[in-house]
Amino acid sequence: MAAATTTVKTDEEKKQEEQLQQATRTVQSVMGNNAYTPSSAVTQAQEQLKAYQDQKPPEYTNRWKDQMDTMLNNILNRKDFQYDVKADPLFQQYRDQYIRNGQLAMRDTMGQAAQLTGGYGNSYAQQAGQQAYNGYMQGLTDKIPELYNLAMQAYNNKTNDMTNRYNLMGTQEGKEYSRYQDGLNAYNAELERLQNLYNTERSYDYGQYRDSITDAQQRWANAWAMFQAGKDTPEIRSILGLPAAAPAASSGGGHGGGDDGGGSSGTKKNSRKTSVFEKVVSNVQSGNNAAATKAVASAGKSITKTEKEQMLRYIQGNSRRT
């Protein structure tokens, strides 16, 4: 098994890493002061949108569903029409009536036949009476097709009644669903209006914020370009965050000593400061913001805290745009 490789950081690497972390924290602190804050108009539009979203209508509930399902099931699964004459109450009434009338007719016929034969019963009288009775029974049999049609009509009427009730419930349910849809459409239309209002307010407000950041970045870049070109004014130094220019050294006998001492030190410091600015701008323009941030972190005391914050703000602002 290969031995694990341990990387030991040098003191210089540790120092650079700490400086980079400090620079990152400074960037976050500096840019945090310039973070986007919604205006009152945006906040109000957002609150209105959220409040209206909480008023969304509940899901539609079909209160007719159970009744309609039951009715439809009864219609679809209804047994086919069947007719049992013996179980028909109307036929039973007719049968009793025809039997009574047949018996009366048979007695009357037999009585009349007996009178014709002197009051004595004979086979002719019995035969005539039976024929009268059978005639009534045949009339009952002839009534069966009519009773069949009446029973079928009652069956069909019942089916039609069930279908009409099912359709009536469907019509009512359709009206209720239509009213629900009208309310939901009205809600969605108002919700869309409030959403568009919020989006418009925020887009306009954030656009103004970005314009102000872009303008500040452009002013800094223009000022830096003029500063590099040799133009040094209080206004340019203010934009770049540089301290006021030192008074020009007086000519005379002490000139040589001044250059060897404080003058030489100030020149070196300004040179290091210019070098830092050049690295920052060069790296930002090439898209390497990490290297630009590292250059600021490594500058040490060659630039002031104000200058460091100004350059970090410039780096962070350009990083947001890319």
Tab-separated table of C-alpha atoms in Angstrom:
chain	number	residue	atom	x	y	z
A	1	MET	CA	0.000	0.000	0.000
A	2	ALA	CA	1.336	3.410	-0.980
A	3	ALA	CA	2.181	5.717	1.881
A	4	ALA	CA	-0.093	8.731	2.344
A	5	THR	CA	1.435	11.975	1.147
A	6	THR	CA	1.320	14.818	3.641
A	7	THR	CA	1.537	18.362	2.308
A	8	VAL	CA	3.124	20.800	4.734
A	9	LYS	CA	2.361	24.433	4.098
A	10	THR	CA	5.171	26.924	4.550
A	11	ASP	CA	4.779	29.969	6.744
A	12	GLU	CA	4.584	32.133	3.635
A	13	GLU	CA	1.788	30.007	2.150
A	14	LYS	CA	-0.099	30.104	5.436
A	15	LYS	CA	0.327	33.859	5.562
A	16	GLN	CA	-0.952	34.267	1.998
A	17	GLU	CA	-3.908	32.006	2.734
A	18	GLU	CA	-4.827	34.025	5.808
A	19	GLN	CA	-4.531	37.245	3.806
A	20	LEU	CA	-6.780	35.828	1.077
A	21	GLN	CA	-9.379	34.761	3.658
A	22	GLN	CA	-9.225	38.185	5.267
A	23	ALA	CA	-9.659	39.801	1.857
A	24	THR	CA	-12.684	37.625	1.166
A	25	ARG	CA	-14.235	38.608	4.482
A	26	THR	CA	-13.523	42.245	3.702
A	27	VAL	CA	-15.192	41.876	0.299
A	28	GLN	CA	-18.267	40.401	1.933
A	29	SER	CA	-18.312	43.182	4.505
A	30	VAL	CA	-17.808	45.936	1.953
A	31	MET	CA	-20.299	44.608	-0.586
A	32	GLY	CA	-22.744	43.781	2.168
A	33	ASN	CA	-23.174	47.484	2.716
A	34	ASN	CA	-24.132	47.787	-0.951
A	35	ALA	CA	-26.394	44.719	-1.098
A	36	TYR	CA	-29.724	45.133	-2.868
A	37	THR	CA	-32.547	46.198	-0.551
A	38	PRO	CA	-36.077	46.163	-2.015
A	39	SER	CA	-37.927	49.453	-1.978
A	40	SER	CA	-41.180	49.974	-0.095
A	41	ALA	CA	-43.118	49.630	-3.371
A	42	VAL	CA	-41.547	46.209	-4.007
A	43	THR	CA	-42.161	45.087	-0.433
A	44	GLN	CA	-45.780	46.210	-0.552
A	45	ALA	CA	-46.383	44.422	-3.872
A	46	GLN	CA	-44.799	41.261	-2.468
A	47	GLU	CA	-46.952	41.371	0.669
A	48	GLN	CA	-50.120	41.865	-1.398
A	49	LEU	CA	-49.195	38.894	-3.586
A	50	LYS	CA	-48.491	36.650	-0.584
A	51	ALA	CA	-51.734	37.641	1.162
A	52	TYR	CA	-53.774	36.913	-1.966
A	53	GLN	CA	-52.053	33.556	-2.496
A	54	ASP	CA	-53.336	32.534	0.939
A	55	GLN	CA	-56.906	33.180	-0.277
A	56	LYS	CA	-56.809	30.485	-2.969
A	57	PRO	CA	-60.210	28.746	-3.285
A	58	PRO	CA	-60.363	25.163	-1.965
A	59	GLU	CA	-60.476	22.233	-4.358
A	60	TYR	CA	-63.839	21.635	-6.010
A	61	THR	CA	-66.076	19.047	-4.311
A	62	ASN	CA	-68.906	17.398	-6.264
A	63	ARG	CA	-71.690	16.979	-3.702
A	64	TRP	CA	-73.769	14.997	-6.216
A	65	LYS	CA	-71.119	12.376	-6.912
A	66	ASP	CA	-72.355	9.605	-4.584
A	67	GLN	CA	-76.002	9.951	-5.652
A	68	MET	CA	-75.076	10.060	-9.336
A	69	ASP	CA	-72.802	7.026	-9.037
A	70	THR	CA	-75.560	5.048	-7.327
A	71	MET	CA	-78.183	6.078	-9.886
A	72	LEU	CA	-75.921	5.306	-12.840
A	73	ASN	CA	-75.088	1.913	-11.384
A	74	ASN	CA	-78.818	1.139	-10.998
A	75	ILE	CA	-79.504	2.152	-14.593
A	76	LEU	CA	-76.625	0.231	-16.123
A	77	ASN	CA	-77.187	-2.903	-14.049
A	78	ARG	CA	-80.975	-2.968	-14.233
A	79	LYS	CA	-82.351	-6.398	-15.114
A	80	ASP	CA	-83.946	-6.869	-18.517
A	81	PHE	CA	-87.730	-6.712	-18.687
A	82	GLN	CA	-89.454	-9.963	-17.771
A	83	TYR	CA	-93.187	-10.582	-17.473
A	84	ASP	CA	-94.805	-13.219	-15.234
A	85	VAL	CA	-98.542	-13.092	-15.732
A	86	LYS	CA	-99.215	-15.013	-12.541
A	87	ALA	CA	-97.273	-12.446	-10.512
A	88	ASP	CA	-99.057	-9.503	-12.135
A	89	PRO	CA	-101.485	-7.984	-9.571
A	90	LEU	CA	-103.576	-6.504	-12.382
A	91	PHE	CA	-103.948	-9.922	-13.969
A	92	GLN	CA	-105.062	-11.331	-10.603
A	93	GLN	CA	-107.806	-8.711	-10.437
A	94	TYR	CA	-108.959	-9.489	-13.955
A	95	ARG	CA	-108.864	-13.227	-13.273
A	96	ASP	CA	-111.062	-12.951	-10.175
A	97	GLN	CA	-113.474	-10.716	-12.053
A	98	TYR	CA	-113.676	-12.985	-15.099
A	99	ILE	CA	-114.134	-16.117	-12.959
A	100	ARG	CA	-117.039	-14.493	-11.077
A	101	ASN	CA	-118.644	-13.289	-14.270
A	102	GLY	CA	-118.057	-16.667	-15.940
A	103	GLN	CA	-119.672	-18.525	-13.083
A	104	LEU	CA	-122.668	-16.211	-13.153
A	105	ALA	CA	-122.992	-16.651	-16.894
A	106	MET	CA	-122.769	-20.424	-16.531
A	107	ARG	CA	-125.539	-20.511	-13.910
A	108	ASP	CA	-127.764	-18.240	-15.937
A	109	THR	CA	-127.245	-20.304	-19.084
A	110	MET	CA	-127.915	-23.578	-17.282
A	111	GLY	CA	-131.065	-22.112	-15.716
A	112	GLN	CA	-132.400	-20.941	-19.022
A	113	ALA	CA	-131.661	-24.342	-20.599
A	114	ALA	CA	-133.498	-26.105	-17.733
A	115	GLN	CA	-136.622	-23.991	-18.252
A	116	LEU	CA	-136.689	-25.043	-21.861
A	117	THR	CA	-136.706	-28.721	-20.805
A	118	GLY	CA	-139.364	-28.401	-18.151
A	119	GLY	CA	-137.077	-27.711	-15.234
A	120	TYR	CA	-135.059	-30.847	-15.449
A	121	GLY	CA	-131.286	-30.762	-15.707
A	122	ASN	CA	-129.714	-32.407	-18.691
A	123	SER	CA	-126.430	-32.595	-20.499
A	124	TYR	CA	-127.395	-29.801	-22.856
A	125	ALA	CA	-127.801	-27.366	-20.031
A	126	GLN	CA	-124.440	-28.304	-18.546
A	127	GLN	CA	-122.750	-28.017	-21.895
A	128	ALA	CA	-124.298	-24.620	-22.569
A	129	GLY	CA	-123.256	-23.377	-19.117
A	130	GLN	CA	-119.684	-24.599	-19.584
A	131	GLN	CA	-119.452	-22.850	-22.921
A	132	ALA	CA	-120.561	-19.598	-21.340
A	133	TYR	CA	-117.924	-20.004	-18.613
A	134	ASN	CA	-115.195	-20.869	-21.132
A	135	GLY	CA	-116.075	-17.778	-23.122
A	136	TYR	CA	-115.233	-15.586	-20.140
A	137	MET	CA	-111.985	-17.481	-19.517
A	138	GLN	CA	-111.004	-16.940	-23.151
A	139	GLY	CA	-111.646	-13.241	-22.668
A	140	LEU	CA	-109.187	-13.318	-19.725
A	141	THR	CA	-106.603	-15.035	-21.900
A	142	ASP	CA	-107.074	-12.425	-24.605
A	143	LYS	CA	-106.339	-9.757	-21.980
A	144	ILE	CA	-102.779	-11.055	-21.353
A	145	PRO	CA	-101.070	-9.228	-24.329
A	146	GLU	CA	-102.569	-5.962	-23.138
A	147	LEU	CA	-101.320	-6.598	-19.618
A	148	TYR	CA	-97.880	-7.488	-21.007
A	149	ASN	CA	-97.660	-4.162	-22.849
A	150	LEU	CA	-98.795	-2.267	-19.768
A	151	ALA	CA	-96.103	-3.954	-17.664
A	152	MET	CA	-93.422	-3.190	-20.283
A	153	GLN	CA	-94.533	0.421	-20.445
A	154	ALA	CA	-94.285	0.686	-16.638
A	155	TYR	CA	-90.777	-0.831	-16.791
A	156	ASN	CA	-89.677	1.652	-19.467
A	157	ASN	CA	-91.247	4.560	-17.598
A	158	LYS	CA	-89.283	3.604	-14.494
A	159	THR	CA	-86.044	3.438	-16.489
A	160	ASN	CA	-86.752	6.808	-18.088
A	161	ASP	CA	-87.513	8.314	-14.687
A	162	MET	CA	-84.196	7.067	-13.312
A	163	THR	CA	-82.363	8.441	-16.349
A	164	ASN	CA	-84.088	11.816	-16.049
A	165	ARG	CA	-83.179	12.079	-12.385
A	166	TYR	CA	-79.563	11.206	-13.197
A	167	ASN	CA	-79.475	13.855	-15.932
A	168	LEU	CA	-81.086	16.420	-13.620
A	169	MET	CA	-78.395	15.856	-10.987
A	170	GLY	CA	-75.741	16.113	-13.707
A	171	THR	CA	-77.179	19.423	-14.899
A	172	GLN	CA	-77.169	20.835	-11.372
A	173	GLU	CA	-73.638	19.605	-10.763
A	174	GLY	CA	-72.557	21.229	-14.041
A	175	LYS	CA	-73.971	24.586	-12.937
A	176	GLU	CA	-72.192	24.369	-9.590
A	177	TYR	CA	-68.894	23.435	-11.248
A	178	SER	CA	-69.301	26.300	-13.720
A	179	ARG	CA	-69.766	28.760	-10.846
A	180	TYR	CA	-66.680	27.304	-9.160
A	181	GLN	CA	-64.654	27.701	-12.368
A	182	ASP	CA	-65.808	31.298	-12.750
A	183	GLY	CA	-64.609	32.052	-9.223
A	184	LEU	CA	-61.316	30.232	-9.788
A	185	ASN	CA	-60.702	32.059	-13.073
A	186	ALA	CA	-61.361	35.382	-11.375
A	187	TYR	CA	-58.917	34.435	-8.601
A	188	ASN	CA	-56.228	33.376	-11.094
A	189	ALA	CA	-56.661	36.587	-13.097
A	190	GLU	CA	-56.176	38.724	-9.980
A	191	LEU	CA	-53.258	36.541	-8.887
A	192	GLU	CA	-51.589	37.038	-12.281
A	193	ARG	CA	-52.128	40.802	-12.029
A	194	LEU	CA	-50.499	40.936	-8.601
A	195	GLN	CA	-47.645	38.694	-9.768
A	196	ASN	CA	-46.999	40.957	-12.766
A	197	LEU	CA	-47.166	44.018	-10.525
A	198	TYR	CA	-44.567	42.538	-8.179
A	199	ASN	CA	-42.302	41.456	-11.052
A	200	THR	CA	-42.529	44.898	-12.664
A	201	GLU	CA	-41.798	46.757	-9.421
A	202	ARG	CA	-38.880	44.498	-8.530
A	203	SER	CA	-37.414	44.558	-12.060
A	204	TYR	CA	-37.527	48.349	-12.153
A	205	ASP	CA	-36.186	48.717	-8.621
A	206	TYR	CA	-33.381	46.184	-9.105
A	207	GLY	CA	-32.511	47.764	-12.458
A	208	GLN	CA	-31.992	51.093	-10.759
A	209	TYR	CA	-29.805	49.393	-8.165
A	210	ARG	CA	-27.671	47.704	-10.836
A	211	ASP	CA	-27.404	50.974	-12.759
A	212	SER	CA	-26.048	52.695	-9.683
A	213	ILE	CA	-23.480	49.907	-9.170
A	214	THR	CA	-22.480	49.990	-12.829
A	215	ASP	CA	-22.166	53.771	-12.777
A	216	ALA	CA	-19.939	53.620	-9.697
A	217	GLN	CA	-17.751	50.936	-11.297
A	218	GLN	CA	-17.454	52.919	-14.494
A	219	ARG	CA	-16.519	56.092	-12.618
A	220	TRP	CA	-13.822	54.166	-10.758
A	221	ALA	CA	-12.469	52.603	-13.994
A	222	ASN	CA	-12.414	55.992	-15.754
A	223	ALA	CA	-10.728	57.634	-12.801
A	224	TRP	CA	-8.127	54.856	-12.670
A	225	ALA	CA	-7.413	55.182	-16.395
A	226	MET	CA	-6.848	58.932	-16.003
A	227	PHE	CA	-4.718	58.352	-12.924
A	228	GLN	CA	-2.524	55.912	-14.853
A	229	ALA	CA	-2.245	58.461	-17.654
A	230	GLY	CA	-0.717	60.899	-15.192
A	231	LYS	CA	-3.733	62.995	-14.316
A	232	ASP	CA	-3.851	63.485	-10.556
A	233	THR	CA	-6.674	65.590	-9.126
A	234	PRO	CA	-8.461	65.609	-5.761
A	235	GLU	CA	-11.664	64.392	-7.502
A	236	ILE	CA	-9.865	61.411	-9.083
A	237	ARG	CA	-8.234	60.531	-5.785
A	238	SER	CA	-11.626	60.739	-4.040
A	239	ILE	CA	-13.205	58.332	-6.545
A	240	LEU	CA	-10.258	55.919	-6.254
A	241	GLY	CA	-10.232	56.182	-2.475
A	242	LEU	CA	-6.669	57.509	-2.450
A	243	PRO	CA	-5.374	59.896	0.188
A	244	ALA	CA	-4.769	63.513	-0.741
A	245	ALA	CA	-1.542	64.115	-2.655
A	246	ALA	CA	1.464	64.998	-0.510
A	247	PRO	CA	2.769	68.567	-0.840
A	248	ALA	CA	5.487	68.925	-3.465
A	249	ALA	CA	9.009	68.774	-1.979
A	250	SER	CA	10.739	72.204	-1.864
A	251	SER	CA	13.920	72.664	-3.896
A	252	GLY	CA	17.128	73.696	-2.240
A	253	GLY	CA	20.001	72.468	-0.169
A	254	GLY	CA	18.091	69.702	1.586
A	255	HIS	CA	16.882	68.103	-1.635
A	256	GLY	CA	19.415	65.274	-1.700
A	257	GLY	CA	18.730	64.213	1.875
A	258	GLY	CA	14.974	64.289	1.296
A	259	ASP	CA	15.216	61.963	-1.692
A	260	ASP	CA	17.403	59.508	0.165
A	261	GLY	CA	15.078	59.467	3.177
A	262	GLY	CA	11.354	60.001	3.319
A	263	GLY	CA	11.098	60.981	-0.368
A	264	SER	CA	12.568	57.699	-1.527
A	265	SER	CA	10.299	55.720	0.830
A	266	GLY	CA	7.180	57.555	-0.387
A	267	THR	CA	8.111	56.930	-4.016
A	268	LYS	CA	8.548	53.215	-3.391
A	269	LYS	CA	5.229	53.067	-1.565
A	270	ASN	CA	3.414	54.843	-4.412
A	271	SER	CA	5.103	52.510	-6.863
A	272	ARG	CA	3.882	49.465	-4.940
A	273	LYS	CA	0.399	50.990	-4.765
A	274	THR	CA	0.365	51.565	-8.522
A	275	SER	CA	1.548	48.005	-9.066
A	276	VAL	CA	-1.335	46.668	-6.960
A	277	PHE	CA	-3.880	48.774	-8.896
A	278	GLU	CA	-2.457	47.527	-12.205
A	279	LYS	CA	-2.696	43.884	-11.099
A	280	VAL	CA	-6.259	44.343	-9.917
A	281	VAL	CA	-7.477	45.973	-13.128
A	282	SER	CA	-5.563	43.573	-15.356
A	283	ASN	CA	-6.904	40.467	-13.603
A	284	VAL	CA	-10.477	41.787	-13.470
A	285	GLN	CA	-10.411	42.609	-17.172
A	286	SER	CA	-9.148	39.082	-17.928
A	287	GLY	CA	-11.881	37.552	-15.749
A	288	ASN	CA	-9.522	36.308	-13.010
A	289	ASN	CA	-11.188	37.908	-9.993
A	290	ALA	CA	-9.556	35.458	-7.588
A	291	ALA	CA	-6.107	36.661	-8.621
A	292	ALA	CA	-7.268	40.266	-8.325
A	293	THR	CA	-8.530	39.616	-4.783
A	294	LYS	CA	-5.257	37.907	-3.901
A	295	ALA	CA	-3.319	40.916	-5.172
A	296	VAL	CA	-5.271	43.150	-2.810
A	297	ALA	CA	-4.736	40.743	0.084
A	298	SER	CA	-0.991	40.607	-0.575
A	299	ALA	CA	-0.591	44.363	-0.800
A	300	GLY	CA	-0.014	44.685	2.913
A	301	LYS	CA	0.484	48.264	4.080
A	302	SER	CA	1.286	49.595	0.625
A	303	ILE	CA	-2.393	50.576	0.319
A	304	THR	CA	-4.685	51.976	2.965
A	305	LYS	CA	-7.782	50.266	4.306
A	306	THR	CA	-9.982	52.674	2.330
A	307	GLU	CA	-8.069	51.899	-0.873
A	308	LYS	CA	-8.339	48.183	-0.198
A	309	GLU	CA	-12.094	48.389	0.322
A	310	GLN	CA	-12.491	50.475	-2.847
A	311	MET	CA	-10.581	47.928	-4.950
A	312	LEU	CA	-12.428	44.986	-3.400
A	313	ARG	CA	-15.717	46.700	-4.157
A	314	TYR	CA	-14.571	47.119	-7.759
A	315	ILE	CA	-13.614	43.411	-7.977
A	316	GLN	CA	-16.833	42.195	-6.414
A	317	GLY	CA	-18.989	44.450	-8.583
A	318	ASN	CA	-17.394	43.174	-11.789
A	319	SER	CA	-17.686	39.606	-10.544
A	320	ARG	CA	-21.442	40.046	-10.223
A	321	ARG	CA	-21.780	41.190	-13.814
A	322	THR	CA	-19.969	38.198	-15.316
